[in-house]
N, CA, C and O atoms as a CHARMM CRD file, in Angstrom:
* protein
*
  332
    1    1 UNK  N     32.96800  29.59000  43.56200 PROA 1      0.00000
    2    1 UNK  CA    31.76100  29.07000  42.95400 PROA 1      0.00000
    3    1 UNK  C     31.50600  27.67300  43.52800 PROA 1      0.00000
    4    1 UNK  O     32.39100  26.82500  43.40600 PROA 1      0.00000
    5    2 UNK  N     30.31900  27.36600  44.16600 PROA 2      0.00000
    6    2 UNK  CA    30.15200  26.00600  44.48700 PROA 2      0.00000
    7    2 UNK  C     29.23700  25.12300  43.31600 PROA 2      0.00000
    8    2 UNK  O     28.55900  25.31000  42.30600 PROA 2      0.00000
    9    3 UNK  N     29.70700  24.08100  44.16800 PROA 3      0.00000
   10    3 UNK  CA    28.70600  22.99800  42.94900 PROA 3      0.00000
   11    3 UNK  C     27.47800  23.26000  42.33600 PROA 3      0.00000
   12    3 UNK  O     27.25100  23.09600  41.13700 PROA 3      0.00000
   13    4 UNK  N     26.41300  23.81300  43.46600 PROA 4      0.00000
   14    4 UNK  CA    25.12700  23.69400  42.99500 PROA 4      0.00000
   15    4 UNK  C     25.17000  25.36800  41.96100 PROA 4      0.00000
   16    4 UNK  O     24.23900  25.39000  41.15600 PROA 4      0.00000
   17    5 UNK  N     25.75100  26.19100  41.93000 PROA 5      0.00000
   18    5 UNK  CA    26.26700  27.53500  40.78400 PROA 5      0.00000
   19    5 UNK  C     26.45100  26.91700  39.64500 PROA 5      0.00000
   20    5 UNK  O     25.73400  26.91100  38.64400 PROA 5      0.00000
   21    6 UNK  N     28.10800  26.05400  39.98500 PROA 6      0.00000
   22    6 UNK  CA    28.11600  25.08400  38.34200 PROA 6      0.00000
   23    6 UNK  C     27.04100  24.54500  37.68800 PROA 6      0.00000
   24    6 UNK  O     26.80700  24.83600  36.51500 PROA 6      0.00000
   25    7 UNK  N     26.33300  23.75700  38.34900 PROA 7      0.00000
   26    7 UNK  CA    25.30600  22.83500  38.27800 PROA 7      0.00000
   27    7 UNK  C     24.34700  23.91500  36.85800 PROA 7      0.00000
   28    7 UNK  O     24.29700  23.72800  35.64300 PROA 7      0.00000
   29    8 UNK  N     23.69700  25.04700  37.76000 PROA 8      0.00000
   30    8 UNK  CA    23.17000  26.11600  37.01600 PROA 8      0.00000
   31    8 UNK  C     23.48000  26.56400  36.05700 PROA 8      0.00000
   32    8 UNK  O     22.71300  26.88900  35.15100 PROA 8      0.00000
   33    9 UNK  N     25.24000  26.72400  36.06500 PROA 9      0.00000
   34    9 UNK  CA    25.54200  27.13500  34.70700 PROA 9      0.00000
   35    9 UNK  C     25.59300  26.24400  33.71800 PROA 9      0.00000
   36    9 UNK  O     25.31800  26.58300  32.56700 PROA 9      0.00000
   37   10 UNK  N     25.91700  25.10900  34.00400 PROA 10     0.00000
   38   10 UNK  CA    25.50400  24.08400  32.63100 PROA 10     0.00000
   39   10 UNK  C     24.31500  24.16400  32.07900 PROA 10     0.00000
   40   10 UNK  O     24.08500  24.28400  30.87600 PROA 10     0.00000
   41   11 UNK  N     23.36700  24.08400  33.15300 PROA 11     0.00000
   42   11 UNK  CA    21.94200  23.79000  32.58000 PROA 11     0.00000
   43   11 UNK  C     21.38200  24.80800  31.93200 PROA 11     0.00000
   44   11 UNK  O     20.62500  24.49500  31.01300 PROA 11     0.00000
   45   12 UNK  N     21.57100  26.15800  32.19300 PROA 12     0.00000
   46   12 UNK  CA    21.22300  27.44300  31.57300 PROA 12     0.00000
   47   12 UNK  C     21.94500  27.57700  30.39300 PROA 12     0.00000
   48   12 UNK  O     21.32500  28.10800  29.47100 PROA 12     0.00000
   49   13 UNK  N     23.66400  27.06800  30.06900 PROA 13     0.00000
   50   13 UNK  CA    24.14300  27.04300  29.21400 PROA 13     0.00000
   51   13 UNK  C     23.58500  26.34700  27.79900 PROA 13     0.00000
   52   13 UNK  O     23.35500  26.70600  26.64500 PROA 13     0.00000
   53   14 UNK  N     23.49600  24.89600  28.75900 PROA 14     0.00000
   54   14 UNK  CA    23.18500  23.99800  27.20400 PROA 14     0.00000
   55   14 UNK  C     21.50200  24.36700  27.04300 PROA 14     0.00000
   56   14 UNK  O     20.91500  23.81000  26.11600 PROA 14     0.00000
   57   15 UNK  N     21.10100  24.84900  27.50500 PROA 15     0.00000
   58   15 UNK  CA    19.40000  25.10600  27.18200 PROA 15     0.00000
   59   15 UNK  C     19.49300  26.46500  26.08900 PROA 15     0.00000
   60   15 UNK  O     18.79000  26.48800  25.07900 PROA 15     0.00000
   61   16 UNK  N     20.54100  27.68900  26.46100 PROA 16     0.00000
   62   16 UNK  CA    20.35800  28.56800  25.26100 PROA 16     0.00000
   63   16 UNK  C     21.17900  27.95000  24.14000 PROA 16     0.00000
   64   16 UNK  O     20.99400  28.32800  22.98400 PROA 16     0.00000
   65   17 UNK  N     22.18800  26.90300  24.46700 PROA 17     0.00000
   66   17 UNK  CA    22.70400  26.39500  23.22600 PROA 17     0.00000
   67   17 UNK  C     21.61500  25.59900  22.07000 PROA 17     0.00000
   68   17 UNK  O     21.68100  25.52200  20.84300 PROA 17     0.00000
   69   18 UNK  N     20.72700  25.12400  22.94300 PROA 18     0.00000
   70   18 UNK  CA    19.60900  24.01800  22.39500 PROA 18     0.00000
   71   18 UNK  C     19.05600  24.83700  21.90700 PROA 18     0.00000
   72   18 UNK  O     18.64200  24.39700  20.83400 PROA 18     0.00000
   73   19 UNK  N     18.65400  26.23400  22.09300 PROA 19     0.00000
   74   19 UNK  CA    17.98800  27.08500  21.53400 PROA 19     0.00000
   75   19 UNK  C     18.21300  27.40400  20.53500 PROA 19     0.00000
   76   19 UNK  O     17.57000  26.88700  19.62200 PROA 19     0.00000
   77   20 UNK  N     18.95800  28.13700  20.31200 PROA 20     0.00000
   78   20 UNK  CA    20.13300  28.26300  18.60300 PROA 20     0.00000
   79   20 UNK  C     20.28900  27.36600  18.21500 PROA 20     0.00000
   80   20 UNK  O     19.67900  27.44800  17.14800 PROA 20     0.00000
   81   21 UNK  N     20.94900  25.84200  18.28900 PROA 21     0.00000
   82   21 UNK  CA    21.05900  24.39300  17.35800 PROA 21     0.00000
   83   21 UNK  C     19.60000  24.02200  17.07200 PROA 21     0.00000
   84   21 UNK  O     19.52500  23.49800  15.96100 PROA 21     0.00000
   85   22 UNK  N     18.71800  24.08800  17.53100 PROA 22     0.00000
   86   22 UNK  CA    17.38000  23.02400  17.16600 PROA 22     0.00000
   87   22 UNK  C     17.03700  23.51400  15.93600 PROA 22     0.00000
   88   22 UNK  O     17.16400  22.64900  15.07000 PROA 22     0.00000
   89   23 UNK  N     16.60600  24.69000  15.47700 PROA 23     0.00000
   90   23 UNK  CA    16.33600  24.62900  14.17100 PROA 23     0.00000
   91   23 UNK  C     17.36000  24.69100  12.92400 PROA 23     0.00000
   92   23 UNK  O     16.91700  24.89800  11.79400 PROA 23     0.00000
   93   24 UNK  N     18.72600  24.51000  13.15400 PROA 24     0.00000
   94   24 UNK  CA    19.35600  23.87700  12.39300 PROA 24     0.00000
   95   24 UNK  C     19.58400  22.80700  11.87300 PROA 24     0.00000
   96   24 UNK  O     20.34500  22.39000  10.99900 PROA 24     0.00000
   97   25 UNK  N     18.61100  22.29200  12.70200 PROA 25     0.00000
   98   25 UNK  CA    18.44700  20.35000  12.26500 PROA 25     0.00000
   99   25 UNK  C     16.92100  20.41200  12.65200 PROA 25     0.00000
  100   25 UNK  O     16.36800  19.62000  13.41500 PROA 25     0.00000
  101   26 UNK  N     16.24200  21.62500  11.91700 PROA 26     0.00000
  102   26 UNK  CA    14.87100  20.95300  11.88900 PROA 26     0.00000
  103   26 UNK  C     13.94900  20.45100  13.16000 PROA 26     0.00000
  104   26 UNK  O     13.03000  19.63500  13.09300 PROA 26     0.00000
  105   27 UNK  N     14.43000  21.15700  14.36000 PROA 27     0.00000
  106   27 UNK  CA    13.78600  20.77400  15.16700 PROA 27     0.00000
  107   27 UNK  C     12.89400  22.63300  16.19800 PROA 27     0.00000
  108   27 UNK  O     12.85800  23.85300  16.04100 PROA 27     0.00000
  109   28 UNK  N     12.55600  21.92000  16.83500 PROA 28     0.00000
  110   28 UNK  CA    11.55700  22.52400  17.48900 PROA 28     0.00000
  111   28 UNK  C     11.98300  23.77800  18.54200 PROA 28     0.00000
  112   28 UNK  O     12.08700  23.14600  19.59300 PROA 28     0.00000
  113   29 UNK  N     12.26000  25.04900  18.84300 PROA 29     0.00000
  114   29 UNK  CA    13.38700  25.30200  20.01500 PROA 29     0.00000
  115   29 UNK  C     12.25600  25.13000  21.05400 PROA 29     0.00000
  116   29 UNK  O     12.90100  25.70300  21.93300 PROA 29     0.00000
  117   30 UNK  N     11.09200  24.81000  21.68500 PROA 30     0.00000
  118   30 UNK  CA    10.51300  24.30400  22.43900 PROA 30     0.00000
  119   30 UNK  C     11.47900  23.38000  23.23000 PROA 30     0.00000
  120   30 UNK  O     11.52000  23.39000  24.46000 PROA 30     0.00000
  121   31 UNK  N     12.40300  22.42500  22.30600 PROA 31     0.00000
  122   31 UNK  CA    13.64000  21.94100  23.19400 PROA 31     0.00000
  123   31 UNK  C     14.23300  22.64800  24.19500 PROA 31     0.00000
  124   31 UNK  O     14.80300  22.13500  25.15800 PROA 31     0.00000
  125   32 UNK  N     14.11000  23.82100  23.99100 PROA 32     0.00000
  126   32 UNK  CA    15.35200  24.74600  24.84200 PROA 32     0.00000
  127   32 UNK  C     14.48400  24.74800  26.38400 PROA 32     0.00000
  128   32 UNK  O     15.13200  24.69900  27.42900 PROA 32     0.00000
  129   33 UNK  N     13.09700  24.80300  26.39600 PROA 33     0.00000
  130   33 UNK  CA    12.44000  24.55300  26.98500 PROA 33     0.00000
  131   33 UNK  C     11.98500  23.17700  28.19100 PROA 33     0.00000
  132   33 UNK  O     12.01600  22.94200  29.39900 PROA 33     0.00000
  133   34 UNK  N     11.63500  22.63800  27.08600 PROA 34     0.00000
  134   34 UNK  CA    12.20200  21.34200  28.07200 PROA 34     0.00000
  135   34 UNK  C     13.79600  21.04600  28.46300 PROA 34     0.00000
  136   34 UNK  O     13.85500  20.46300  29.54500 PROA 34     0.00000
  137   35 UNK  N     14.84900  21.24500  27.98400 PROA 35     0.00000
  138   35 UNK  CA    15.94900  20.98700  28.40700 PROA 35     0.00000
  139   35 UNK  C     16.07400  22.38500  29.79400 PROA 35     0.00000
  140   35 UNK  O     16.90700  22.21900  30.68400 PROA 35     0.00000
  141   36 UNK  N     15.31700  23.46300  29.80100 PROA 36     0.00000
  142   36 UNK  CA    15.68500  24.05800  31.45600 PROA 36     0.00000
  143   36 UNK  C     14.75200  23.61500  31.65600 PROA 36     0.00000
  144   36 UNK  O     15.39300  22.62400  31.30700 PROA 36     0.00000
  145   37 UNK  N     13.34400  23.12100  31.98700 PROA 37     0.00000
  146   37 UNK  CA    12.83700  23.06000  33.24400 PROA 37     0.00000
  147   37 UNK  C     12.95300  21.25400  33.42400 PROA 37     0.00000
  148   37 UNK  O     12.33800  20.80600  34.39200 PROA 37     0.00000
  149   38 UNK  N     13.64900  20.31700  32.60800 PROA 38     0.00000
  150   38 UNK  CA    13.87600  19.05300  32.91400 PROA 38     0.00000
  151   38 UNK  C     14.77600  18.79600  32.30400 PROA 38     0.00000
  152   38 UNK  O     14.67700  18.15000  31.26100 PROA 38     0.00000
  153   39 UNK  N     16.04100  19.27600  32.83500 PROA 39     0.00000
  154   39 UNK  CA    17.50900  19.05900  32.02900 PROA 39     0.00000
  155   39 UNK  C     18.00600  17.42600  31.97300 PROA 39     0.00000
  156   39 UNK  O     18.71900  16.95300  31.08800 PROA 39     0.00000
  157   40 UNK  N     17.47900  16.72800  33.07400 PROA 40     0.00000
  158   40 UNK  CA    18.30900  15.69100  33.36700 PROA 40     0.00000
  159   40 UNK  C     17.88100  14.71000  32.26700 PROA 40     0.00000
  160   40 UNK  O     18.58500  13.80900  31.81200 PROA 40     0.00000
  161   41 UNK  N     16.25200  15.10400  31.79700 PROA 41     0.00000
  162   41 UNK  CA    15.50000  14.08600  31.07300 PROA 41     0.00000
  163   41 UNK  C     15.94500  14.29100  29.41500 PROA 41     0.00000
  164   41 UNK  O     16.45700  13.53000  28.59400 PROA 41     0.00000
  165   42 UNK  N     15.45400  15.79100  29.35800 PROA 42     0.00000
  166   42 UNK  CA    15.39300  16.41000  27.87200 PROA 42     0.00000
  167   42 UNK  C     16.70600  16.41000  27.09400 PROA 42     0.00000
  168   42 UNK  O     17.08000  16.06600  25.97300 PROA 42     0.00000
  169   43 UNK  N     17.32400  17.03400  28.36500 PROA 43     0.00000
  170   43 UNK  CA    18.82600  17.29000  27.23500 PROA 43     0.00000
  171   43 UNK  C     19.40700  16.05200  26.44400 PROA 43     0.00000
  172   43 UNK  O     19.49800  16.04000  25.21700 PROA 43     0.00000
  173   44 UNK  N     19.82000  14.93800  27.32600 PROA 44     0.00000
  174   44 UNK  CA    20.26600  13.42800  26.95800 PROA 44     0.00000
  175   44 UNK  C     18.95300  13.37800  25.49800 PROA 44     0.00000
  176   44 UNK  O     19.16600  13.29400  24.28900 PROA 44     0.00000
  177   45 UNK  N     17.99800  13.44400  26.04200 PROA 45     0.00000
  178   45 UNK  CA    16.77700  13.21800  24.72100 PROA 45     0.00000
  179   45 UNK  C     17.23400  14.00200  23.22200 PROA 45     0.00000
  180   45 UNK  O     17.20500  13.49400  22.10100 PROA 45     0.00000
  181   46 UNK  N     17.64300  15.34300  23.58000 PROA 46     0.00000
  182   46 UNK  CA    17.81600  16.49600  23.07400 PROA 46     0.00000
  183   46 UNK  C     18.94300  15.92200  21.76000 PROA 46     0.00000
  184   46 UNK  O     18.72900  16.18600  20.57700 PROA 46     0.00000
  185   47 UNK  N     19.87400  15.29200  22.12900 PROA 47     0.00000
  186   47 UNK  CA    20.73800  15.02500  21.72200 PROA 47     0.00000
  187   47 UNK  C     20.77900  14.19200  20.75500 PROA 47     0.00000
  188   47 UNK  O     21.33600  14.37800  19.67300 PROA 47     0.00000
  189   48 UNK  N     20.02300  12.96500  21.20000 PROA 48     0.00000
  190   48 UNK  CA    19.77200  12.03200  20.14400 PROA 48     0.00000
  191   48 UNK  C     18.31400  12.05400  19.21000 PROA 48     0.00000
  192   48 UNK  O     18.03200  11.22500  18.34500 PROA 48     0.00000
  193   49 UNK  N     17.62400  13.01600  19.55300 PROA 49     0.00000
  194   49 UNK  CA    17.03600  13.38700  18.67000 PROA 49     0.00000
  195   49 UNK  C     17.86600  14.35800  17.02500 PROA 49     0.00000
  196   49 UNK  O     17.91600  14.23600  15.80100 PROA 49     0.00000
  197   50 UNK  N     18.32000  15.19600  18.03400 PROA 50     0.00000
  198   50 UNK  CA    19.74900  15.91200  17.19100 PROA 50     0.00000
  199   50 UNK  C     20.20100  15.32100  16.23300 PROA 50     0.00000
  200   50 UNK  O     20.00500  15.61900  15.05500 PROA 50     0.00000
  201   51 UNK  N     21.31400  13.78500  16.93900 PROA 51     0.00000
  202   51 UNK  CA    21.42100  12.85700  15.61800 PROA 51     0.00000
  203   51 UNK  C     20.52100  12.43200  14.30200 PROA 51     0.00000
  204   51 UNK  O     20.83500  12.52000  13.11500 PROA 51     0.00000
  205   52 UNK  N     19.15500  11.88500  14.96800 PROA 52     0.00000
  206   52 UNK  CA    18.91100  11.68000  14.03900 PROA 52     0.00000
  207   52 UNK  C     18.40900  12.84500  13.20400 PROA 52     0.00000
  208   52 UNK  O     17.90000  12.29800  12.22600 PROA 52     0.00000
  209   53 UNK  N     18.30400  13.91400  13.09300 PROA 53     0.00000
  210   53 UNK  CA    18.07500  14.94400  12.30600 PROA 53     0.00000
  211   53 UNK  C     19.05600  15.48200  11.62700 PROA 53     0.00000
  212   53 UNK  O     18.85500  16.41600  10.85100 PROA 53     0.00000
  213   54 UNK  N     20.30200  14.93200  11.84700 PROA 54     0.00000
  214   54 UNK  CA    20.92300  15.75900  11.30400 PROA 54     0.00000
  215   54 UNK  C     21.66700  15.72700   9.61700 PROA 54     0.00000
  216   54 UNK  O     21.58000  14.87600   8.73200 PROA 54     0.00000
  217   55 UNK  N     22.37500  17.00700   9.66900 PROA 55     0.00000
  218   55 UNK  CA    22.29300  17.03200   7.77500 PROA 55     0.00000
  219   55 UNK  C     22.89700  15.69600   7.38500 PROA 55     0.00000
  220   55 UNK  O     22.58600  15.14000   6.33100 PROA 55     0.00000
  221   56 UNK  N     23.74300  15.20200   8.22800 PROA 56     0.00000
  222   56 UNK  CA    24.14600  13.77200   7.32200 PROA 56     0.00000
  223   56 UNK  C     23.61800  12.91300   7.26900 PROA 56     0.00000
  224   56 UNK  O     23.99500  12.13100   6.39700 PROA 56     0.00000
  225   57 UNK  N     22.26700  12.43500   8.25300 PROA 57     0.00000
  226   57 UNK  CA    21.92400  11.67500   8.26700 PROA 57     0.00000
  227   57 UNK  C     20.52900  11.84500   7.08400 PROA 57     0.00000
  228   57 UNK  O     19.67900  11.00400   6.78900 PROA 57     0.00000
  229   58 UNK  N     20.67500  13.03400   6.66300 PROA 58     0.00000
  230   58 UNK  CA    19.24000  13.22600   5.62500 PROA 58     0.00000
  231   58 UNK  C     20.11300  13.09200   3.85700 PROA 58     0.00000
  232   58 UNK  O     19.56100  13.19700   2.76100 PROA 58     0.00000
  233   59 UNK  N     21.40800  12.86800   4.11300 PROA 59     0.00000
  234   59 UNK  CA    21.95200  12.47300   2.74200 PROA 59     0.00000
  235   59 UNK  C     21.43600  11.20900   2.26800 PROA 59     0.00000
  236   59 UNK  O     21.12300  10.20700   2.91100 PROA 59     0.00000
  237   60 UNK  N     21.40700  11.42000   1.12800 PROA 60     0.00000
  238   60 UNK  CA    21.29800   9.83500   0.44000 PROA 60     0.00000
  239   60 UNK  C     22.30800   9.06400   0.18400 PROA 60     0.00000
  240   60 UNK  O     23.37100   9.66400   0.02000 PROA 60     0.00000
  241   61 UNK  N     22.33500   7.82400   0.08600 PROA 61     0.00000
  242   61 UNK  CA    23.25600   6.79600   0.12200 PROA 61     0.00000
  243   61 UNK  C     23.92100   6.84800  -0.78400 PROA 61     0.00000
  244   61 UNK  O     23.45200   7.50300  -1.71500 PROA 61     0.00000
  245   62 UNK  N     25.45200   6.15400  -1.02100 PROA 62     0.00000
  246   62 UNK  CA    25.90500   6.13000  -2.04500 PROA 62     0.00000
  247   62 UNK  C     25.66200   4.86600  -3.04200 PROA 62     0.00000
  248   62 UNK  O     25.57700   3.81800  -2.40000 PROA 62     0.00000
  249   63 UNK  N     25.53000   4.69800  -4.44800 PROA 63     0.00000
  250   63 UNK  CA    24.91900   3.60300  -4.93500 PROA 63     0.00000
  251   63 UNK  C     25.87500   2.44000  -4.92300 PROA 63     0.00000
  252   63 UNK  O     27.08300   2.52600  -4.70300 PROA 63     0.00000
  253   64 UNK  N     25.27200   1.46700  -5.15700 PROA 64     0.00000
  254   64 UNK  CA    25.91900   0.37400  -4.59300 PROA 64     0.00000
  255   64 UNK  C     27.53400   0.08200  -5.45500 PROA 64     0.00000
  256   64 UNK  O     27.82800   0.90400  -6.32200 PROA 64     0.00000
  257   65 UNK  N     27.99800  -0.46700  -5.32600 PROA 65     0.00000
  258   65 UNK  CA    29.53500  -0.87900  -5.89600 PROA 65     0.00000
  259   65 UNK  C     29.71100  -2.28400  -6.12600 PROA 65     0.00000
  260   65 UNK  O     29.38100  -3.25000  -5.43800 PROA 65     0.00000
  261   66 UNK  N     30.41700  -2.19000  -7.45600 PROA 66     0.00000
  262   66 UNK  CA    30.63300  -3.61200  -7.60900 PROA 66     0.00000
  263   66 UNK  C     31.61400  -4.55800  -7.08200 PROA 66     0.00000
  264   66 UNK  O     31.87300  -4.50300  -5.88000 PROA 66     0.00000
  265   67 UNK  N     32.16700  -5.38300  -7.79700 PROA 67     0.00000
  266   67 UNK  CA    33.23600  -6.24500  -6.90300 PROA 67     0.00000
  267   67 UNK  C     34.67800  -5.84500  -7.89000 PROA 67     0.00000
  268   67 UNK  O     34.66900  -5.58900  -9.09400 PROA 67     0.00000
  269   68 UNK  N     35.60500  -5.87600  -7.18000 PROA 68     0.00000
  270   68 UNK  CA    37.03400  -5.40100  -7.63200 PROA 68     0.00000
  271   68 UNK  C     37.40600  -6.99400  -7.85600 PROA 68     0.00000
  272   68 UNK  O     37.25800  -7.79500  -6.93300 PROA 68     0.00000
  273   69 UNK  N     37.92300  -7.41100  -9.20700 PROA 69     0.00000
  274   69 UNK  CA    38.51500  -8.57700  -9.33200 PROA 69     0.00000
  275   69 UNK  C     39.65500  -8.22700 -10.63700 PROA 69     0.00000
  276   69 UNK  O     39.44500  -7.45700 -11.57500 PROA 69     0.00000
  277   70 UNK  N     40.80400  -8.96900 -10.40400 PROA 70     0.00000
  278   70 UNK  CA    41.44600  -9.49600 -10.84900 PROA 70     0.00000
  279   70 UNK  C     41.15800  -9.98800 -12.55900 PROA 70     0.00000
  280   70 UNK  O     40.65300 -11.09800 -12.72800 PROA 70     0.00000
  281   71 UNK  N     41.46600  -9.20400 -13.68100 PROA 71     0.00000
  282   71 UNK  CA    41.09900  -9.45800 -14.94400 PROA 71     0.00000
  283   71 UNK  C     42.59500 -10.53800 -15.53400 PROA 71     0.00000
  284   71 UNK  O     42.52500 -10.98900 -16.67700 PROA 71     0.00000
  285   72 UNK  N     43.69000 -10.82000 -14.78100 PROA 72     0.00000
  286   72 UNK  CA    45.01600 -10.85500 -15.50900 PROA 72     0.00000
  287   72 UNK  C     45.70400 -10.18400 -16.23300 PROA 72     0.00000
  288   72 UNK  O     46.70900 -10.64600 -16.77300 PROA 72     0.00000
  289   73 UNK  N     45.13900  -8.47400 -16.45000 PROA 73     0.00000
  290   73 UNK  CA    46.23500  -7.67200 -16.34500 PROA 73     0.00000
  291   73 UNK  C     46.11700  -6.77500 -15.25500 PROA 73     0.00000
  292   73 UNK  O     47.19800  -6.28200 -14.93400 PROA 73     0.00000
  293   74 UNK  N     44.95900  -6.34200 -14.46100 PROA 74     0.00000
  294   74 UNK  CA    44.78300  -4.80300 -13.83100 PROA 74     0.00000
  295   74 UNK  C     42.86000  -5.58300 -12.84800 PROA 74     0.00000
  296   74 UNK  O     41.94200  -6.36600 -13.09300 PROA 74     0.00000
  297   75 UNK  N     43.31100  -4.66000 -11.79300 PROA 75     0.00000
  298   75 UNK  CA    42.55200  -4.53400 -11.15600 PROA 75     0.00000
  299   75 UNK  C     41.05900  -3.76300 -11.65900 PROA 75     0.00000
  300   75 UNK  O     41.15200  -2.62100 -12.11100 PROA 75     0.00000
  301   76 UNK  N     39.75300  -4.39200 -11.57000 PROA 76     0.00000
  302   76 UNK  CA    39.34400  -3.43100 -12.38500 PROA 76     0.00000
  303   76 UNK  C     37.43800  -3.49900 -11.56000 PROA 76     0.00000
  304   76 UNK  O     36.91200  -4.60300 -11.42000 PROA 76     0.00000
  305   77 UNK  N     36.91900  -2.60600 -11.26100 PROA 77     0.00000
  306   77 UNK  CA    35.33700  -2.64100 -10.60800 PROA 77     0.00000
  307   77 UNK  C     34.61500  -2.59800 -11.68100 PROA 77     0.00000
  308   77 UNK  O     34.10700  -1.50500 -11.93200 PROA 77     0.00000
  309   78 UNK  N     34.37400  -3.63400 -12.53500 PROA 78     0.00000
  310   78 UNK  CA    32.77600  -4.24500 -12.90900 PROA 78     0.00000
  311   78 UNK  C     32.82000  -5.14800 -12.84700 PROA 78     0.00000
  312   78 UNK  O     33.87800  -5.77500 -12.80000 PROA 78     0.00000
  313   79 UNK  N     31.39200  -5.77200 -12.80900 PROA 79     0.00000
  314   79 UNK  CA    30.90500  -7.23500 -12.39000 PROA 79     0.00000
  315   79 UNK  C     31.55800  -8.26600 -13.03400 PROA 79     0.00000
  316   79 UNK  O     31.46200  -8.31700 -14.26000 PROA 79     0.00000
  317   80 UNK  N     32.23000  -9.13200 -12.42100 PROA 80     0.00000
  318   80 UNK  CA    32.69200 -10.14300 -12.76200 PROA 80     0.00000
  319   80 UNK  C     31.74400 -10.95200 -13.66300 PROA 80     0.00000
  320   80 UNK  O     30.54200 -10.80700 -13.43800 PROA 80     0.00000
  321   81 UNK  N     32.23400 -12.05200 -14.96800 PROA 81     0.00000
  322   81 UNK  CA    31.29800 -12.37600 -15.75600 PROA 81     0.00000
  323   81 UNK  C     30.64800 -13.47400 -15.05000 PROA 81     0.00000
  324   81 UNK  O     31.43300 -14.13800 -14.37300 PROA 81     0.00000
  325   82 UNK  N     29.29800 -13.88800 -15.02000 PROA 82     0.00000
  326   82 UNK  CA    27.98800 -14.77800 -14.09100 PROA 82     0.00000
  327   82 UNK  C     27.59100 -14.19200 -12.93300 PROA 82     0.00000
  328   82 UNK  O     26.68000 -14.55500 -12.18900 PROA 82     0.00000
  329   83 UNK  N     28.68000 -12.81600 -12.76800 PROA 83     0.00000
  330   83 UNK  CA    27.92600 -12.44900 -10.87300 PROA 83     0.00000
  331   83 UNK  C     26.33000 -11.69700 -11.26200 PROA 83     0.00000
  332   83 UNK  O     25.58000 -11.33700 -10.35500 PROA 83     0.00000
């Protein structure tokens, strides 16, 4: 197998992979599309679009936390008294 074969099989590879992942994160498989006929551009694109779609990044935050202080017997998380 020479280089420019490999070459092909990546690009044909990750383009049907893009195909199946994109609408698991809400995206378009039109990706799969642009990633074969402009792999060099789309795919890298492909990817970080990916991130930001993805399920963790559509979680909500966890709520905020207080401060851990020192009561003189036990360690304890609620607000210290004046914070």
């Amino acid at each position: 197998m020479d280089l420019g074969s490999l070459i092909l099989l990546i690009v044909i590879g990750t383009s049907v992979w893009v195909f199946f992942d994109a609408p698991s994160h809400g995206l378009s498989r039109t990706w799969a599309l642009g990633a074969l006929a402009l792999w060099i551009v789309a795919f890298p694109w492909y990817l970080v679009e990916r991130g930001k779609h993805s399920p963790r990044a559509r979680l909500d935050s966890p709520p905020p936390g207080g401060h851990r202080w020192w009561d003189g017997r036990q360690w304890t998380e609620h607000w210290r008294p004046g914070d």
